[in-house]
CSV table of C-alpha atoms and ligand atoms in Angstrom, one decimal:
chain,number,residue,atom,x,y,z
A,30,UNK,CA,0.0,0.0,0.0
A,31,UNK,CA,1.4,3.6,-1.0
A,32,UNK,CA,-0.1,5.0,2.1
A,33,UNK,CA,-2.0,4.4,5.5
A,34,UNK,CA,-5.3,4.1,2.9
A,35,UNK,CA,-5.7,1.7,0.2
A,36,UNK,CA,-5.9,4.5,-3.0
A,37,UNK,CA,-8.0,3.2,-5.6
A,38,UNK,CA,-8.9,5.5,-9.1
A,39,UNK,CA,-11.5,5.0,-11.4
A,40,UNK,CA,-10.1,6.1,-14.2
A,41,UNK,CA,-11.8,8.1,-16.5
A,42,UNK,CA,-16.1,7.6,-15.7
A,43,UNK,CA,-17.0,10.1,-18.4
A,44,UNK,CA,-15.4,8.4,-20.5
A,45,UNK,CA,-15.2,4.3,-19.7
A,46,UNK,CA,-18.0,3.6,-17.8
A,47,UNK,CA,-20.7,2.4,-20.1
A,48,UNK,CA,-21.8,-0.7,-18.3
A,49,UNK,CA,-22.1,0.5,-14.1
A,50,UNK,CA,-18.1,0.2,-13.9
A,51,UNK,CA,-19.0,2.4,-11.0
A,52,UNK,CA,-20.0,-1.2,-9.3
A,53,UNK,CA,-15.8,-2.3,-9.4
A,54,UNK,CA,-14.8,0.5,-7.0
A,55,UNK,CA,-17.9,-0.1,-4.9
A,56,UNK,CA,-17.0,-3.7,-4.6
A,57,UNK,CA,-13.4,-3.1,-3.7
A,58,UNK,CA,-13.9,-0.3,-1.4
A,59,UNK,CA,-16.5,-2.5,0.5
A,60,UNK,CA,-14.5,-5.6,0.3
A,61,UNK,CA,-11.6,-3.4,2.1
A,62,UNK,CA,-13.3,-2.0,4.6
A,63,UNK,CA,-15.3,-5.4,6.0
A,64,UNK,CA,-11.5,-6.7,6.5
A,65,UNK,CA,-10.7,-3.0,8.4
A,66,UNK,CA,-8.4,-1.8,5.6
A,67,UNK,CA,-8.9,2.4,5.2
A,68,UNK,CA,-9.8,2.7,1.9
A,69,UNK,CA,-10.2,6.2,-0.7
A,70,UNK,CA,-11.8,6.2,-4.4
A,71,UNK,CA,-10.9,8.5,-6.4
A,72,UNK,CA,-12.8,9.3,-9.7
A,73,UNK,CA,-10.3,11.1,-12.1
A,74,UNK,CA,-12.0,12.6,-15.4
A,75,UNK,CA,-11.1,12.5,-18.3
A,76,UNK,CA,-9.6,16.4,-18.5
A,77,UNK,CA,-7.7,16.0,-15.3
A,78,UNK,CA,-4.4,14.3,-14.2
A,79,UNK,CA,-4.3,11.2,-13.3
A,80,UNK,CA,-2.5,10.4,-10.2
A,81,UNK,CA,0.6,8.3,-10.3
A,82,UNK,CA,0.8,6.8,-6.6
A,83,UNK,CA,-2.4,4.9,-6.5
A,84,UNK,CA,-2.7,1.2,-5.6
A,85,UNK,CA,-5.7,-0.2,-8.1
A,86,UNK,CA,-6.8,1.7,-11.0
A,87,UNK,CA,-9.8,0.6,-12.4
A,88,UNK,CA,-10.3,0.7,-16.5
A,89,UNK,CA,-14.0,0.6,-17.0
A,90,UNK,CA,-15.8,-0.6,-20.9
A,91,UNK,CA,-16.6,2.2,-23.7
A,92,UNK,CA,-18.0,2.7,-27.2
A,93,UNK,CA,-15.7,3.0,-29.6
A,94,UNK,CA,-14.9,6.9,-29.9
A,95,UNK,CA,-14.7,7.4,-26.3
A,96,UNK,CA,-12.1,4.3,-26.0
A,97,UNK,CA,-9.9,6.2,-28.4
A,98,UNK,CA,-9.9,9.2,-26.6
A,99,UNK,CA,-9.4,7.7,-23.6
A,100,UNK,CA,-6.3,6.1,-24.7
A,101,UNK,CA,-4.9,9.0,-26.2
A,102,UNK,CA,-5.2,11.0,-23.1
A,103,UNK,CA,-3.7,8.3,-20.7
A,104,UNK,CA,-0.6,7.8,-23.2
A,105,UNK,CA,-0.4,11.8,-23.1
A,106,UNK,CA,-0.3,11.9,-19.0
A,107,UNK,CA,1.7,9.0,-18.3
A,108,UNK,CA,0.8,8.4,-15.2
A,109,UNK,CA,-0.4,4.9,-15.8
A,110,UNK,CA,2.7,3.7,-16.6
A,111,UNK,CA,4.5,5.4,-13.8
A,112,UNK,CA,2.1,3.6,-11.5
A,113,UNK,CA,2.8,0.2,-13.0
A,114,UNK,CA,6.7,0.7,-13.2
A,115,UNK,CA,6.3,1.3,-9.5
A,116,UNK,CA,3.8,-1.7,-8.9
A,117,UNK,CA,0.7,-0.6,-8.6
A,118,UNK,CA,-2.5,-2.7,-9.7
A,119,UNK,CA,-5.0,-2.6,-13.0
A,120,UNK,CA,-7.9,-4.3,-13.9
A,121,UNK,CA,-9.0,-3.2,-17.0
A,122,UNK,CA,-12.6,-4.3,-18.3
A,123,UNK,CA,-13.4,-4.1,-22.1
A,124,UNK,CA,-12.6,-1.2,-24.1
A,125,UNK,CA,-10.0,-0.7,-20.8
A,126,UNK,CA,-8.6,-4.0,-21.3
A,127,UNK,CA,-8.1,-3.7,-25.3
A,128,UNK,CA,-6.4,-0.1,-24.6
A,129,UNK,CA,-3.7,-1.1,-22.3
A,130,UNK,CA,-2.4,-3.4,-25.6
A,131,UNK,CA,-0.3,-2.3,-28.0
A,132,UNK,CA,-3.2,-1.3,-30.6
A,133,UNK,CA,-6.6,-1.7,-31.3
A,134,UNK,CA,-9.7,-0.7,-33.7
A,135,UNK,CA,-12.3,1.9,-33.0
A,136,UNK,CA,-14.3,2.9,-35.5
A,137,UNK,CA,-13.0,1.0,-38.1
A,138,UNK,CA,-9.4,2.9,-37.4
A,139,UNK,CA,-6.4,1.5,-35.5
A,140,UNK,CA,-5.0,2.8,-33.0
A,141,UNK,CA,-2.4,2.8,-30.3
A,142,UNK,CA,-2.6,1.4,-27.2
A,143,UNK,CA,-0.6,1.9,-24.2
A,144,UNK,CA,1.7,-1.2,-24.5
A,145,UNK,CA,1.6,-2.2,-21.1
A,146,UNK,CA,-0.3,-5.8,-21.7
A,147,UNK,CA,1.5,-8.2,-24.9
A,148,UNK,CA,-2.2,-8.1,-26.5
A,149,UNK,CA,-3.1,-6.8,-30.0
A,150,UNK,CA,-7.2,-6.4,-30.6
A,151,UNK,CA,-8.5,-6.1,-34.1
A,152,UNK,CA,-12.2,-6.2,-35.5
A,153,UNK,CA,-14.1,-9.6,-35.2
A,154,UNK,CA,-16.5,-10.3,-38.0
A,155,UNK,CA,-19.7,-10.8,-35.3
A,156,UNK,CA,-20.5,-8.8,-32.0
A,157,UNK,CA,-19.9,-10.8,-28.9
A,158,UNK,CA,-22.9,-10.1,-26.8
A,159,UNK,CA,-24.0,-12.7,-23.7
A,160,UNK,CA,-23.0,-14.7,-21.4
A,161,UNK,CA,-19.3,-15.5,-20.9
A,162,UNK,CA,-18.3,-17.9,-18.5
A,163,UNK,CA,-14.5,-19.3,-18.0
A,164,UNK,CA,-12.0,-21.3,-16.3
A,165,UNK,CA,-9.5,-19.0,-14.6
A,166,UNK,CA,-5.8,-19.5,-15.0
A,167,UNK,CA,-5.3,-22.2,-11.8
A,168,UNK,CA,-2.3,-19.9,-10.6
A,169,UNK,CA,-4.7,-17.6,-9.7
A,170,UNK,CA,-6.3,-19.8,-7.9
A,171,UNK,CA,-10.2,-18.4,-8.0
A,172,UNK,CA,-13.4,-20.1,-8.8
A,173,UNK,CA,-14.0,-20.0,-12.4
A,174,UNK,CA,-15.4,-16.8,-14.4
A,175,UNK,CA,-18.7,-15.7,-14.5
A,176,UNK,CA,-19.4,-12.3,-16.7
A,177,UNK,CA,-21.3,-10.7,-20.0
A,178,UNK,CA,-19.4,-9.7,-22.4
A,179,UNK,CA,-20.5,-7.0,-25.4
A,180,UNK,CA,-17.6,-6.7,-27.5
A,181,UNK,CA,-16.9,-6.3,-31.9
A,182,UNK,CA,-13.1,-6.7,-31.2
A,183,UNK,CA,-11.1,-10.0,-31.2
A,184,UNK,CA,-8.0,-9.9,-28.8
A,185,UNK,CA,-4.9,-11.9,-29.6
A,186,UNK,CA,-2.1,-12.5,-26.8
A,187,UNK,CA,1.6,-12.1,-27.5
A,188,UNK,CA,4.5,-14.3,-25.1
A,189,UNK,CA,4.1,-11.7,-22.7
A,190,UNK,CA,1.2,-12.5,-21.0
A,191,UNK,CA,-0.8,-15.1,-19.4
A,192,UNK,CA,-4.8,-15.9,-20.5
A,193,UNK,CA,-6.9,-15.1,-17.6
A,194,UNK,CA,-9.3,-18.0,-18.5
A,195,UNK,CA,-10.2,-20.7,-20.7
A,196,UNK,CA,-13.1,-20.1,-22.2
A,197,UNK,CA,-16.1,-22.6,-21.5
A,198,UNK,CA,-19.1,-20.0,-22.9
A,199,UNK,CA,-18.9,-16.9,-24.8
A,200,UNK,CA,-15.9,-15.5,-27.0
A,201,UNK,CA,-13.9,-13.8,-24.7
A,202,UNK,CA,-10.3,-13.0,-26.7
A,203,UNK,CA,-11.1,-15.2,-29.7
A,204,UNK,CA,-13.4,-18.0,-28.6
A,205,UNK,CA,-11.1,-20.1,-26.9
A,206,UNK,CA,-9.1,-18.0,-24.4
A,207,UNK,CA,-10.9,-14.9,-22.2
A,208,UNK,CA,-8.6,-12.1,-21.1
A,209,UNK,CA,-5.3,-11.6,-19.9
A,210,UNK,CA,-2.9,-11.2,-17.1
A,211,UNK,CA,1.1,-10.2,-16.1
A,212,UNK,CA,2.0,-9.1,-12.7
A,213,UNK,CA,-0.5,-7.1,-11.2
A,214,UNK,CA,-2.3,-6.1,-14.4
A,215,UNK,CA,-5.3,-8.0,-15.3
A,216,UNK,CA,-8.0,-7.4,-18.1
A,217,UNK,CA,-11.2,-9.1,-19.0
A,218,UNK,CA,-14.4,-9.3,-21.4
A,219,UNK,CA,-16.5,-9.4,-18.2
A,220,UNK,CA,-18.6,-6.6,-18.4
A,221,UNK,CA,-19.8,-4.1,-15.8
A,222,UNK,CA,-19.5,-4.7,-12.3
A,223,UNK,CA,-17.1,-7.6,-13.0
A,224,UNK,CA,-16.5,-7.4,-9.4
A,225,UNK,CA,-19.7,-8.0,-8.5
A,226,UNK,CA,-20.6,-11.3,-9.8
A,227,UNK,CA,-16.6,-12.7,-8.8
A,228,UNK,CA,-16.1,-11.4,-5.5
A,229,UNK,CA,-12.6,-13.8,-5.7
A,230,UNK,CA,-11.3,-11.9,-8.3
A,231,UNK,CA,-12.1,-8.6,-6.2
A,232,UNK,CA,-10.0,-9.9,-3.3
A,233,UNK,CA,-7.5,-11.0,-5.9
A,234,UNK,CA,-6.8,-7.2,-6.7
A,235,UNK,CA,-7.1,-6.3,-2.7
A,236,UNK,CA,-4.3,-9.0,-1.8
A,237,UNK,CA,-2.4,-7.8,-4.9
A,238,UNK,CA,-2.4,-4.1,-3.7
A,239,UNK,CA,-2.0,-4.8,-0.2
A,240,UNK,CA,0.1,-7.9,0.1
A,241,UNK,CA,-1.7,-9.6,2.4
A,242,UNK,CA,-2.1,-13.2,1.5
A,243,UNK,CA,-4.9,-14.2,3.9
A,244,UNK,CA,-8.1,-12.1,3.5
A,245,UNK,CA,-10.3,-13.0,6.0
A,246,UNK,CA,-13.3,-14.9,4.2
A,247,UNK,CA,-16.6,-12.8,3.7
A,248,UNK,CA,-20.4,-14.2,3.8
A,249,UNK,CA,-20.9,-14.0,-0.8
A,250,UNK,CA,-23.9,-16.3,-0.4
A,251,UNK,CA,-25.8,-13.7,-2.8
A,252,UNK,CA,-23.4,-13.5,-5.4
A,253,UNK,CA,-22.3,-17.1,-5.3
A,254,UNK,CA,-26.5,-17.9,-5.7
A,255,UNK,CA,-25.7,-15.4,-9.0
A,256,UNK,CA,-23.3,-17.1,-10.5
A,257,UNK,CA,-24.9,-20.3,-10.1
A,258,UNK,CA,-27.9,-18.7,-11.4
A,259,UNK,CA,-26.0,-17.6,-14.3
A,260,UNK,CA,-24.1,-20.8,-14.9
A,261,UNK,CA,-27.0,-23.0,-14.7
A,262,UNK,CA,-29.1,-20.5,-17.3
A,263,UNK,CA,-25.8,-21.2,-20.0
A,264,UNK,CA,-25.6,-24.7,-19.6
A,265,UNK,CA,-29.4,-24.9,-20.3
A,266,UNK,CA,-29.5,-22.4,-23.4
A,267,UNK,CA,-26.2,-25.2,-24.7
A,268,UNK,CA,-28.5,-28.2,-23.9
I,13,LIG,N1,-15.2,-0.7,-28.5
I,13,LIG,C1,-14.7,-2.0,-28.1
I,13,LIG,C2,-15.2,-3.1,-28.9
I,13,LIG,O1,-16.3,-3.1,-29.4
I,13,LIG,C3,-15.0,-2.2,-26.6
I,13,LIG,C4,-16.5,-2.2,-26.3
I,13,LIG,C5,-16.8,-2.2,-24.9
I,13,LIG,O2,-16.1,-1.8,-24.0
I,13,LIG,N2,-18.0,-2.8,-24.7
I,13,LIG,O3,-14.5,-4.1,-29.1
């Protein structure tokens, strides 16, 4: 932790947050303080600097012109990759994960990313749009994936990094794998409140920013019964 609080910025909201990213911070900052740990969100627009000593920044999901923008402005400030050189977390959802690659399309244009994630997105030839459900990289080691996913690009992994899960329904990267993952940088297809529906990968971040290998376990019955929900509802759409 950079300080006596656990920092965490929400990078950009009028920009990526199309699906209730919102929900990510409010998970982590609630997670955080059930276990005690002093936590501050900070929401940093668009037009303002971002700052470079935080411990999670959260990339939320955005429509194509926005995405562009966004990237061009965080390349400008460089403060994301100050914050990574020195350790600090991202989770990057969507249009936030595709941006922190070295390029990807938005609105039929390529552009560049921020290079800190081996990944490469181009245009897919159909939208993803549904469920998408995986098994998560057993390193990890967190219950498997449970998400939607609305997404026309197609994400391909360099040597670099790591899949964040094996696909088992949905698209994710390219049908087969779903996200992606090196140090303490992680980006997904789950949509939204990612957070939400896999508390485990919320706590993943927390033990990532704070170091602290034993978070004390928390009462999830409600979004376990979601993901269940969930999982039960694709598995009887694929019978
Ligand atoms: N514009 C990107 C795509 O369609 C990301 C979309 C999103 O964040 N939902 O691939």
């Amino acid at each position: 932790m950079s300080t006596e609080s656990l920092r965490i910025v929400w990078v950009y909201p009028d920009l990526l947050s199309t699906y209730g990213d919102r929900g990510n911070a409010l998970i982590l900052a609630r997670r955080a303080r059930q276990r005690g740990l002093p936590i501050e969100v900070l929401e940093v627009r668009s037009d303002q600097r971002l700052p470079a000593t935080a411990d999670i920044y959260l990339v939320g999901g955005g429509e194509d012109g926005p995405q562009a923008l966004g990237a061009q402005r965080l390349i400008a400030d460089g403060s994301l990759h100050r914050a990574v050189a020195q350790g600090s977390v991202v989770f990057g959802v969507c249009a936030g994960y595709q941006l922190l690659g070295n390029s990807f399309f938005a609105k039929g244009t390529k552009c560049a990313g921020l290079e800190l994630l081996d990944i490469t997105s181009d245009r897919g030839e159909t939208r993803a749009v549904g469920e998408l459900t995986g098994d998560i990289d057993a390193r990890l080691g967190i219950p498997p994936l449970s998400g939607f996913e609305n997404h026309g690009g197609r994400t391909h992994l360099g040597p670099d990094v790591s899949p964040l899960a094996r696909v088992t329904a949905g698209v994710g990267n390219d049908g087969a794998s779903e996200g992606a993952w090196r140090g303490k940088l992680l980006g997904t297809y789950s949509h939204g409140p990612a957070l939400a529906r896999n508390p485990a990968l919320a706590d993943l971040l927390l033990r990532w920013a704070t170091g602290i290998h034993q978070l004390p376990p928390l009462d999830d019955t409600w979004s376990d019964r979601l993901r269940s929900e969930r999982r039960a509802a694709v598995a009887a759409a694929r019978a």
